[in-house]
Coordinates of C-alpha atoms in Angstrom, one line a residue:
Chain R
X1 CA -90.0 198.7 211.7
X2 CA -87.9 201.5 210.1
X3 CA -88.5 204.6 207.9
X4 CA -89.1 204.5 204.6
X5 CA -90.0 207.7 204.4
X6 CA -89.1 210.7 206.3
X7 CA -92.9 212.8 205.5
X8 CA -95.0 211.7 203.5
X9 CA -97.9 213.5 201.8
X10 CA -101.3 211.5 201.9
X11 CA -103.7 213.8 199.0
X12 CA -107.0 212.4 199.5
X13 CA -107.8 210.5 202.3
X14 CA -110.6 208.5 201.5
X15 CA -110.1 204.3 202.4
X16 CA -107.0 203.2 200.5
X17 CA -105.4 206.2 201.7
X18 CA -106.9 206.8 205.2
X19 CA -105.4 202.9 205.5
X20 CA -102.3 203.5 204.7
X21 CA -101.9 206.2 207.4
X22 CA -103.4 203.4 209.9
X23 CA -100.5 201.0 208.3
X24 CA -97.6 203.4 208.3
X25 CA -98.4 204.0 212.2
X26 CA -98.9 201.4 212.7
X27 CA -95.3 199.8 211.5
X28 CA -93.6 203.1 212.5
X29 CA -93.4 203.4 208.0
X30 CA -92.7 208.2 207.8
X31 CA -91.6 210.1 209.7
X32 CA -94.8 212.5 210.1
X33 CA -97.4 212.0 207.5
X34 CA -99.5 215.1 205.9
X35 CA -102.4 214.4 204.8
X36 CA -104.9 216.6 202.6
X37 CA -108.2 216.5 201.5
X38 CA -110.7 219.2 198.7
X39 CA -113.4 218.6 201.5
X40 CA -113.5 220.7 204.5
X41 CA -115.1 218.3 206.6
X42 CA -113.0 215.1 205.6
X43 CA -109.8 217.4 206.6
X44 CA -111.7 218.9 210.0
X45 CA -112.7 214.5 210.4
X46 CA -108.9 213.8 209.4
X47 CA -107.9 215.5 212.7
X48 CA -110.1 214.9 215.3
X49 CA -109.4 211.2 214.1
X50 CA -106.1 211.5 214.1
X51 CA -105.5 210.9 210.9
X52 CA -102.3 212.1 210.2
X53 CA -99.4 214.3 211.3
X54 CA -101.1 217.1 210.0
X55 CA -103.9 218.7 208.1
X56 CA -103.0 221.0 205.9
X57 CA -105.5 223.3 203.9
X58 CA -104.8 222.5 200.4
X59 CA -102.7 220.0 198.4
X60 CA -99.7 222.4 197.8
X61 CA -98.7 222.4 201.0
X62 CA -99.5 219.3 202.2
X63 CA -96.5 217.7 199.4
X64 CA -93.6 220.7 200.5
X65 CA -91.0 218.3 202.0
X66 CA -92.5 215.5 201.1
X67 CA -90.3 212.5 199.7
X68 CA -93.6 210.8 199.2
X69 CA -96.7 211.9 197.7
X70 CA -99.4 209.6 197.8
X71 CA -101.4 211.3 195.0
X72 CA -105.0 209.0 196.6
X73 CA -108.1 210.8 195.3
X74 CA -111.0 209.6 192.1
X75 CA -108.6 208.8 188.4
X76 CA -110.7 211.6 187.0
X77 CA -109.4 214.2 189.0
X78 CA -106.2 213.2 188.7
X79 CA -104.6 215.4 186.3
X80 CA -105.5 219.2 188.0
X81 CA -104.3 218.0 191.1
X82 CA -100.5 217.0 188.7
X83 CA -101.0 220.0 187.1
X84 CA -101.3 222.3 191.1
X85 CA -98.9 220.2 193.4
X86 CA -95.7 220.6 190.7
X87 CA -93.9 222.9 191.6
X88 CA -93.8 222.1 195.5
X89 CA -92.6 218.8 194.6
X90 CA -89.5 218.2 195.8
X91 CA -86.7 217.3 193.8
X92 CA -85.9 214.0 194.3
X93 CA -89.4 212.7 195.7
X94 CA -91.5 209.6 194.5
X95 CA -95.1 210.5 193.2
X96 CA -96.8 207.3 193.5
X97 CA -100.8 207.5 193.0
X98 CA -103.4 204.3 194.1
X99 CA -105.5 205.1 190.8
X100 CA -107.8 201.6 189.6
X101 CA -106.6 202.3 186.1
X102 CA -103.2 203.2 185.0
X103 CA -102.7 204.6 181.9
X104 CA -104.7 206.8 182.4
X105 CA -103.6 208.0 185.3
X106 CA -100.0 208.2 183.4
X107 CA -101.4 209.7 180.4
X108 CA -103.2 212.7 182.6
X109 CA -100.0 212.7 186.0
X110 CA -97.0 212.2 183.6
X111 CA -96.3 215.2 181.7
X112 CA -97.0 217.6 184.8
X113 CA -93.7 215.7 187.5
X114 CA -90.8 218.2 187.1
X115 CA -87.8 216.3 185.6
X116 CA -86.1 214.8 189.2
X117 CA -89.3 213.2 191.0
X118 CA -90.0 209.7 189.9
X119 CA -93.2 208.8 188.9
X120 CA -94.2 205.2 190.9
X121 CA -98.0 204.6 189.0
X122 CA -99.0 202.2 191.9
X123 CA -102.6 200.3 191.9
X124 CA -103.4 198.0 196.2
X125 CA -105.4 195.5 195.0
X126 CA -107.9 196.3 198.2
X127 CA -110.9 197.6 199.3
X128 CA -114.2 197.7 200.7
X129 CA -117.9 198.9 200.6
X130 CA -117.3 201.8 203.2
X131 CA -115.0 204.8 201.9
X132 CA -114.3 208.4 203.5
X133 CA -111.5 208.9 206.4
X134 CA -113.2 206.8 209.0
X135 CA -113.6 204.1 207.1
X136 CA -109.4 203.2 207.2
X137 CA -108.1 200.8 209.0
X138 CA -104.3 198.6 208.8
X139 CA -104.8 195.5 208.1
X140 CA -106.9 196.4 204.6
X141 CA -103.3 195.7 203.0
X142 CA -103.1 192.4 204.7
X143 CA -102.1 189.6 202.5
X144 CA -103.2 192.1 199.4
X145 CA -101.6 192.6 196.0
X146 CA -99.9 195.8 195.6
X147 CA -99.3 196.3 191.6
X148 CA -96.5 198.8 190.7
X149 CA -96.7 200.6 187.4
X150 CA -93.3 202.1 186.3
X151 CA -92.1 204.0 183.3
X152 CA -89.8 202.3 181.0
X153 CA -86.8 204.1 182.0
X154 CA -87.7 204.8 186.1
X155 CA -85.7 205.2 189.1
X156 CA -84.9 201.6 190.0
X157 CA -84.4 202.6 193.1
X158 CA -87.1 204.6 193.6
X159 CA -88.8 201.6 193.0
X160 CA -88.1 199.3 195.0
X161 CA -88.8 201.3 198.0
X162 CA -92.5 202.5 197.0
X163 CA -92.4 198.4 196.9
X164 CA -90.7 197.6 200.1
X165 CA -93.5 200.2 201.2
X166 CA -96.2 198.2 200.5
X167 CA -94.1 195.0 201.6
X168 CA -94.5 196.6 205.2
X169 CA -97.1 197.7 204.4
X170 CA -99.0 193.7 204.8
X171 CA -98.8 193.9 200.8
X172 CA -97.4 191.0 197.8
X173 CA -96.0 193.1 195.7
X174 CA -96.7 193.1 191.6
X175 CA -95.2 194.6 188.2
X176 CA -97.2 195.5 185.6
X177 CA -97.3 197.4 182.1
X178 CA -100.2 199.5 182.5
X179 CA -102.3 198.5 179.7
X180 CA -101.8 195.1 180.9
X181 CA -102.8 196.2 184.2
X182 CA -106.5 197.6 182.6
X183 CA -107.4 194.4 181.1
X184 CA -106.6 192.3 183.7
X185 CA -109.0 194.8 186.1
X186 CA -111.0 195.2 183.1
X187 CA -111.2 191.1 183.7
X188 CA -111.3 190.6 188.1
X189 CA -112.8 194.4 188.9
X190 CA -114.3 196.5 186.6
X191 CA -116.6 194.3 185.3
X192 CA -118.3 192.8 187.8
X193 CA -118.7 195.7 189.3
X194 CA -120.6 197.6 186.6
X195 CA -122.8 194.1 186.7
X196 CA -123.2 194.3 189.7
X197 CA -124.1 198.2 189.1
X198 CA -127.1 197.6 186.5
X199 CA -128.8 194.1 188.8
X200 CA -129.0 195.7 191.3
X201 CA -130.6 198.4 189.3
X202 CA -133.1 196.1 187.6
X203 CA -134.1 194.9 190.5
X204 CA -134.8 198.3 191.8
X205 CA -136.2 199.1 188.8
X206 CA -139.1 196.2 188.0
X207 CA -142.3 196.9 189.6
X208 CA -143.9 193.5 189.5
X209 CA -141.6 193.0 192.7
X210 CA -141.4 195.5 195.7
X211 CA -138.2 196.7 196.5
X212 CA -138.8 195.7 199.7
X213 CA -139.5 192.0 198.5
X214 CA -135.6 192.5 196.9
X215 CA -134.5 193.1 200.8
X216 CA -135.9 190.6 202.5
X217 CA -135.1 187.7 200.4
X218 CA -131.7 189.3 199.3
X219 CA -130.4 186.4 201.4
X220 CA -130.3 183.6 198.5
X221 CA -127.4 185.4 195.9
X222 CA -128.7 189.0 195.4
X223 CA -127.3 190.4 198.8
X224 CA -123.6 189.8 197.9
X225 CA -124.0 192.1 194.6
X226 CA -125.5 195.0 196.0
X227 CA -121.9 195.2 198.6
X228 CA -120.2 196.0 195.7
X229 CA -123.0 197.9 194.3
X230 CA -122.7 200.3 197.5
X231 CA -119.2 201.3 196.2
X232 CA -117.8 205.3 196.3
X233 CA -120.1 206.2 193.0
X234 CA -116.6 209.1 192.4
X235 CA -114.7 206.6 191.9
X236 CA -116.8 204.0 190.2
X237 CA -117.4 206.7 187.5
X238 CA -113.8 207.8 186.2
X239 CA -112.6 204.3 186.4
X240 CA -115.1 203.6 183.9
X241 CA -114.2 206.9 182.0
X242 CA -111.0 206.1 182.2
X243 CA -110.7 202.0 181.2
X244 CA -113.8 202.7 178.5
X245 CA -111.8 201.3 176.0
X246 CA -110.3 197.1 178.8
X247 CA -114.5 197.5 180.4
X248 CA -116.2 197.0 177.2
X249 CA -114.0 194.7 175.5
X250 CA -115.1 192.5 178.8
X251 CA -118.2 193.4 179.5
X252 CA -118.6 192.0 175.0
X253 CA -117.7 189.5 175.7
X254 CA -119.5 188.8 178.9
X255 CA -122.6 189.6 176.9
X256 CA -121.6 187.3 173.5
X257 CA -121.4 184.5 177.3
X258 CA -124.3 185.5 178.6
X259 CA -126.5 185.9 175.3
X260 CA -125.2 181.6 175.2
X261 CA -126.6 181.1 178.3
X262 CA -129.7 182.0 177.5
X263 CA -130.2 179.9 174.7
X264 CA -128.9 177.3 176.3
X265 CA -131.6 178.1 179.2
X266 CA -134.0 178.7 176.1
X267 CA -133.4 175.3 174.6
X268 CA -133.4 173.5 176.8
X269 CA -129.7 172.7 177.1
X270 CA -129.3 171.3 180.6
X271 CA -125.8 169.6 179.7
X272 CA -124.6 172.4 178.3
X273 CA -125.7 174.3 181.8
X274 CA -124.6 171.9 184.0
X275 CA -120.4 172.0 182.7
X276 CA -120.4 175.9 182.6
X277 CA -121.6 176.1 186.1
X278 CA -118.5 172.4 187.5
X279 CA -116.0 174.3 185.5
X280 CA -116.7 177.8 187.2
X281 CA -116.4 175.8 190.6
X282 CA -112.9 175.0 190.2
X283 CA -111.5 179.2 189.9
X284 CA -112.5 179.8 192.9
X285 CA -110.9 177.5 194.3
X286 CA -108.2 178.3 193.1
X287 CA -109.2 181.0 194.5
X288 CA -109.4 180.0 198.6
X289 CA -106.0 178.3 197.7
X290 CA -104.2 181.0 197.1
X291 CA -105.4 183.3 200.5
X292 CA -107.3 185.2 198.1
X293 CA -111.0 184.7 199.7
X294 CA -111.3 182.4 202.9
X295 CA -113.7 178.9 202.0
X296 CA -115.6 179.7 205.2
X297 CA -119.4 179.0 204.0
X298 CA -121.5 182.2 202.7
X299 CA -117.7 184.2 203.4
X300 CA -118.3 183.8 207.6
X301 CA -121.4 185.4 207.8
X302 CA -123.1 184.4 210.9
X303 CA -126.6 184.6 211.8
X304 CA -128.0 187.1 213.0
X305 CA -130.4 187.4 215.8
X306 CA -134.2 187.1 214.7
X307 CA -135.9 190.6 214.8
X308 CA -139.3 189.7 214.2
Chain L
X1 CA -138.7 172.9 222.3
X2 CA -141.8 170.3 222.1
X3 CA -141.6 167.5 219.3
X4 CA -143.6 168.6 216.1
X5 CA -143.7 166.0 213.5
X6 CA -142.6 162.5 215.6
X7 CA -141.4 161.3 212.1
X8 CA -140.1 163.3 209.8
X9 CA -138.2 161.9 206.8
X10 CA -135.7 163.8 204.5
X11 CA -135.0 162.7 201.2
X12 CA -132.1 164.1 199.6
X13 CA -129.0 164.8 202.6
X14 CA -127.7 168.1 201.2
X15 CA -127.3 171.2 202.5
X16 CA -130.2 172.2 203.4
X17 CA -131.8 168.8 204.4
X18 CA -129.1 168.3 206.8
X19 CA -129.2 172.0 208.2
X20 CA -132.7 171.1 208.8
X21 CA -131.0 168.1 210.8
X22 CA -129.2 168.6 213.1
X23 CA -131.8 172.8 213.4
X24 CA -134.6 169.7 214.6
X25 CA -132.2 167.6 216.4
X26 CA -130.8 171.3 218.0
X27 CA -134.5 172.5 219.0
X28 CA -135.8 168.6 220.0
X29 CA -138.4 169.4 216.6
X30 CA -138.8 166.3 215.5
X31 CA -139.1 162.7 217.6
X32 CA -137.2 160.8 214.4
X33 CA -135.3 161.5 211.4
X34 CA -135.2 158.8 209.0
X35 CA -133.2 160.1 205.8
X36 CA -132.3 159.6 202.7
X37 CA -130.3 159.5 199.6
X38 CA -129.5 158.4 195.8
X39 CA -125.8 158.0 196.4
X40 CA -125.1 155.0 198.2
X41 CA -122.0 157.6 199.3
X42 CA -124.2 160.4 200.7
X43 CA -125.9 157.4 202.6
X44 CA -122.8 156.1 204.1
X45 CA -121.3 159.7 205.3
X46 CA -125.0 160.1 207.2
X47 CA -124.5 157.4 209.0
X48 CA -120.9 157.9 210.1
X49 CA -121.7 161.4 211.2
X50 CA -125.3 160.1 212.8
X51 CA -127.1 163.2 210.8
X52 CA -129.7 160.7 211.1
X53 CA -131.7 158.1 213.4
X54 CA -131.9 155.6 210.5
X55 CA -130.7 156.3 207.5
X56 CA -132.7 154.0 205.0
X57 CA -131.6 152.7 201.0
X58 CA -134.9 153.7 199.5
X59 CA -137.3 156.3 199.3
X60 CA -140.5 154.4 199.6
X61 CA -138.1 152.9 203.3
X62 CA -137.4 156.3 204.4
X63 CA -141.2 158.4 204.1
X64 CA -143.4 154.5 205.8
X65 CA -145.0 155.7 208.7
X66 CA -143.4 159.2 208.3
X67 CA -145.6 162.1 209.0
X68 CA -143.7 164.7 207.8
X69 CA -141.6 164.3 204.2
X70 CA -139.3 166.4 202.8
X71 CA -138.1 166.8 199.4
X72 CA -134.6 167.6 198.6
X73 CA -133.6 166.7 195.8
X74 CA -132.8 168.4 192.7
X75 CA -135.8 170.4 191.2
X76 CA -135.6 167.5 188.0
X77 CA -136.0 165.3 190.0
X78 CA -138.4 165.9 192.1
X79 CA -141.1 164.2 189.6
X80 CA -140.0 160.8 189.2
X81 CA -139.4 161.2 192.8
X82 CA -142.9 162.3 194.1
X83 CA -144.5 159.2 191.8
X84 CA -141.9 156.6 193.6
X85 CA -142.8 157.6 197.4
X86 CA -146.5 158.1 196.6
X87 CA -147.9 154.4 197.3
X88 CA -145.9 154.8 200.9
X89 CA -147.3 158.2 201.8
X90 CA -149.1 158.0 205.8
X91 CA -152.5 159.2 205.1
X92 CA -152.7 162.5 207.0
X93 CA -149.1 163.1 206.4
X94 CA -147.4 166.8 205.5
X95 CA -145.8 166.1 202.1
X96 CA -143.5 169.5 201.4
X97 CA -140.1 169.8 199.1
X98 CA -137.4 172.5 199.5
X99 CA -136.6 173.7 195.6
X100 CA -136.0 177.1 194.7
X101 CA -138.4 177.4 192.0
X102 CA -142.3 176.4 192.6
X103 CA -144.2 176.6 190.1
X104 CA -142.3 173.7 188.4
X105 CA -142.3 171.1 191.9
X106 CA -146.0 172.0 192.1
X107 CA -146.2 171.2 188.2
X108 CA -144.5 167.6 189.1
X109 CA -145.0 166.5 192.7
X110 CA -148.6 168.0 192.9
X111 CA -150.2 165.0 190.6
X112 CA -148.4 162.0 192.8
X113 CA -150.1 163.5 195.4
X114 CA -152.3 160.5 197.1
X115 CA -155.9 162.1 199.0
X116 CA -155.5 162.7 201.7
X117 CA -151.4 163.9 202.5
X118 CA -151.3 167.0 202.4
X119 CA -148.7 168.4 200.3
X120 CA -147.2 172.1 201.5
X121 CA -144.3 173.1 198.8
X122 CA -141.9 175.7 200.7
X123 CA -138.5 177.0 200.6
X124 CA -135.7 178.8 202.9
X125 CA -133.9 181.2 201.6
X126 CA -130.9 180.2 202.9
X127 CA -127.4 178.6 201.3
X128 CA -123.9 178.6 201.2
X129 CA -121.8 177.8 198.3
X130 CA -121.0 173.4 200.2
X131 CA -123.0 170.8 199.4
X132 CA -123.3 168.1 200.5
X133 CA -124.4 165.6 203.7
X134 CA -121.5 166.8 205.6
X135 CA -122.1 170.9 204.4
X136 CA -124.9 171.3 206.1
X137 CA -124.8 173.2 210.0
X138 CA -128.2 174.1 212.2
X139 CA -128.1 178.5 212.3
X140 CA -128.4 178.0 208.7
X141 CA -132.3 179.2 208.7
X142 CA -131.8 181.9 211.5
X143 CA -133.3 185.2 210.5
X144 CA -134.3 183.6 207.2
X145 CA -137.5 183.3 205.3
X146 CA -138.7 180.4 203.8
X147 CA -141.1 180.7 201.8
X148 CA -144.3 178.6 202.0
X149 CA -146.2 178.6 198.4
X150 CA -149.2 176.5 200.1
X151 CA -152.4 175.8 197.2
X152 CA -155.9 176.7 197.3
X153 CA -157.9 174.6 199.0
X154 CA -155.3 173.4 201.5
X155 CA -155.7 172.2 204.8
X156 CA -154.7 175.3 207.3
X157 CA -153.7 172.8 210.5
X158 CA -151.2 171.4 208.6
X159 CA -149.8 174.5 206.4
X160 CA -149.6 176.2 210.0
X161 CA -147.9 173.1 211.6
X162 CA -145.3 173.3 208.9
X163 CA -144.7 176.9 209.5
X164 CA -144.6 176.4 213.8
X165 CA -141.2 174.0 212.2
X166 CA -139.4 176.5 210.4
X167 CA -139.9 179.6 213.0
X168 CA -138.3 176.5 215.6
X169 CA -135.9 175.7 213.0
X170 CA -134.7 180.4 213.7
X171 CA -135.8 181.3 210.2
X172 CA -139.7 184.0 209.7
X173 CA -141.6 182.3 207.8
X174 CA -143.8 184.6 204.6
X175 CA -146.0 183.2 202.1
X176 CA -146.5 183.9 198.3
X177 CA -148.2 182.2 195.5
X178 CA -146.0 180.0 193.1
X179 CA -145.9 182.9 189.9
X180 CA -145.0 185.4 192.3
X181 CA -142.3 183.5 194.4
X182 CA -140.8 182.4 190.6
X183 CA -140.7 186.0 189.8
X184 CA -139.2 187.3 193.1
X185 CA -136.6 184.3 193.2
X186 CA -135.3 185.3 189.2
X187 CA -134.9 188.1 190.2
X188 CA -133.3 187.9 194.0
X189 CA -131.2 184.8 193.0
X190 CA -131.5 183.6 190.0
X191 CA -130.0 186.0 187.7
X192 CA -127.3 187.2 189.7
X193 CA -126.8 183.5 189.8
X194 CA -126.1 183.5 186.4
X195 CA -124.6 186.4 185.9
X196 CA -122.6 185.6 188.8
X197 CA -121.6 182.3 186.6
X198 CA -121.2 183.8 182.9
X199 CA -117.9 186.4 184.3
X200 CA -116.0 183.3 186.0
X201 CA -116.6 182.0 182.7
X202 CA -115.2 185.0 180.7
X203 CA -112.5 184.7 182.7
X204 CA -111.5 182.2 183.1
X205 CA -111.9 181.8 179.1
X206 CA -110.1 184.7 178.3
X207 CA -106.8 183.8 176.3
X208 CA -105.5 187.2 176.5
X209 CA -105.6 187.4 181.0
X210 CA -104.2 184.1 182.5
X211 CA -106.1 182.1 185.7
X212 CA -102.6 182.2 187.6
X213 CA -103.8 186.3 187.4
X214 CA -107.1 185.8 187.6
X215 CA -107.0 184.4 190.3
X216 CA -104.2 186.3 192.0
X217 CA -106.2 190.1 191.5
X218 CA -109.9 188.3 192.4
X219 CA -109.8 190.8 195.2
X220 CA -111.1 193.5 193.6
X221 CA -114.6 192.3 193.1
X222 CA -114.2 189.3 191.4
X223 CA -114.1 186.5 194.0
X224 CA -117.4 187.5 195.5
X225 CA -118.7 186.1 192.0
X226 CA -116.9 182.9 191.7
X227 CA -118.4 182.7 195.6
X228 CA -122.0 182.6 193.9
X229 CA -120.3 180.7 190.6
X230 CA -119.4 177.5 193.0
X231 CA -122.2 176.9 193.9
X232 CA -124.4 172.7 193.0
X233 CA -123.8 172.5 189.2
X234 CA -127.4 169.9 188.8
X235 CA -128.9 172.2 191.2
X236 CA -128.9 175.1 189.8
X237 CA -128.6 173.3 186.2
X238 CA -132.3 172.4 187.0
X239 CA -133.8 176.2 189.3
X240 CA -132.5 177.1 185.0
X241 CA -134.6 175.1 183.2
X242 CA -137.7 175.6 185.6
X243 CA -138.2 178.8 186.5
X244 CA -137.0 179.1 182.2
X245 CA -140.1 182.4 181.5
X246 CA -139.3 184.2 185.1
X247 CA -135.1 183.9 185.2
X248 CA -135.1 185.0 180.7
X249 CA -137.7 188.1 181.5
X250 CA -135.1 189.5 184.4
X251 CA -131.9 188.7 182.3
X252 CA -133.7 190.7 179.3
X253 CA -134.3 193.1 181.2
X254 CA -130.9 193.1 182.7
X255 CA -128.9 192.9 179.3
X256 CA -131.4 196.3 178.2
X257 CA -129.9 198.6 181.2
X258 CA -126.2 197.1 180.4
X259 CA -126.3 198.3 177.4
X260 CA -127.3 202.0 178.8
X261 CA -124.6 201.6 180.7
X262 CA -121.8 200.8 178.4
X263 CA -124.0 203.4 175.6
X264 CA -122.9 206.2 178.8
X265 CA -119.6 204.5 179.3
X266 CA -118.9 204.7 175.2
X267 CA -119.7 207.9 175.1
X268 CA -118.7 209.9 178.7
X269 CA -121.7 210.3 180.0
X270 CA -120.4 210.5 183.8
X271 CA -123.4 212.0 185.1
X272 CA -125.7 208.6 184.5
X273 CA -123.8 206.6 186.2
X274 CA -123.0 208.5 188.9
X275 CA -126.7 208.7 189.6
X276 CA -126.7 205.1 188.6
X277 CA -124.4 203.6 190.8
X278 CA -125.2 206.6 193.9
X279 CA -129.0 204.6 193.5
X280 CA -127.6 201.4 193.9
X281 CA -126.2 202.1 197.9
X282 CA -129.6 202.8 199.1
X283 CA -131.0 199.2 198.0
X284 CA -127.8 198.1 200.2
X285 CA -128.8 200.0 203.0
X286 CA -131.7 198.3 203.5
X287 CA -130.3 195.2 203.7
X288 CA -128.5 195.4 206.5
X289 CA -131.0 197.4 208.5
X290 CA -133.9 194.7 207.2
X291 CA -130.8 192.2 208.8
X292 CA -130.3 190.8 206.2
X293 CA -126.9 191.3 205.8
X294 CA -123.8 192.1 207.9
X295 CA -122.7 196.1 208.3
X296 CA -118.5 194.9 208.8
X297 CA -116.9 196.1 205.1
X298 CA -115.7 193.4 203.1
X299 CA -118.7 191.6 205.0
X300 CA -116.2 190.7 207.8
X301 CA -114.2 188.3 205.9
X302 CA -110.5 188.7 208.1
X303 CA -107.3 189.3 206.1
X304 CA -105.1 186.7 206.1
X305 CA -101.8 185.1 207.4
X306 CA -99.2 186.7 204.4
X307 CA -98.3 183.4 201.8
X308 CA -94.6 185.3 200.2

């Protein structure tokens, strides 16, 4: 594969940016990768593991001369960051981000983008419950979707080139407008995360069942929620605060539906429950057929050797 | 390993019973395994794949002369089944079950147990989203807990022998009283399942986001809910109807907590959200340290080759 951007700047070196670094290097997609992070510890780790070709002390320094600048920080930090780097962006450069919310990023970053710089917001739908510069791996984006959310009148060549990069890192690429993106993600990601956090919080908080019981007996379903609820707290705080309306709308629908199912349990309406649970099975089949999850039982987790 | 029961009867041949058959055979724990199921198709499959040493047409026939009888049918079917087999149970035999709810099984089965038969309710905390006689595998119980719920005054030798069987199939074994079991499982299993079913139902039902979008973009968190929501509808209907009070209690707590988090989102209380999400991470660490889940990112699911 050939170089797509001569110089790429990764601002923020968490799971997504570090995975991008690995994926770009594996395929030779960038001439030079400059990285930076606010935390000195993160910059130090990036140096130690040789994550980037250079590690800059400040974002302003990292983005200098870059053909592609990737904002990979929590959504709530994007606006301030954009105002810091704006004077240092190269004319003709592409500015993108990897935030999980798009309208809020556009509102926060858009006003700072200098004339002649192409702003193409993006969101790779990939991740794990791990975070930080050591969490990245080159395969993270393989067969996962990356949604591009270009504004009307964006430079088509810049959008195409960014799409090419994501393709070359293994992603499928689609385009969507910001409002629809935020609604779709509220359904497929933000509401499920809040629900998982809530269920884990309830279990932790319940006086009559000990944490040790919750932990030991978690294999009956609960442990899957804990994986999601182990995701990065800062990133997720910002997601909920910045995709507030769509998330609250979906949570409202969720509560309504939960109450209907609770009523069915209370009144003993087995038929309603059975019909409901049969319908939800079909969605799972669709996800497996679309190649978005494994069909191996229990995600293919293998039993571990006994410890007692 | 040596034979623990000369003759075992498995009544119902779904995921749990078929896994028990594989696990008992692998370790030579049963002299003869007789199986039966209500559905002729299931019995036919069991014959075809050689799941048991013999397949009987009726439960009454299967349990004859058995030293251990395992009721492995949905919780709602246990009472009727117990009344059918009761006259055919061998004196001195042990009768057990693998139901996910214990008080309801004790209430439904207990009155039918003849004098001289030892009734030892049990619940292996293991499963996958697959069901039926082909879904079983010998490793299902390895390192998973099996909870025994013997009544007061149970025959200790019978309880010990059943514990020995579960140990020999790879399980850790603990004892618990029925009410506490049902509460613990409401937290670690029943409420999480209902919540997952609900979230998947909401996504399926939402007019403004298509099923195809929900499916394609599910890797952002939602797909984990769909695995749980693909579990057997009949089994789960019965779980909710028979563990109604504990499940509704936990769902009530869940809703209360969800409302508090929704309010934090609405009012922009980022500190509350961040603290909450930090606390829930600790539970995940506990589960991994207890050997009840893998620490591999994203459950160790590997990316699949691209399809587009």
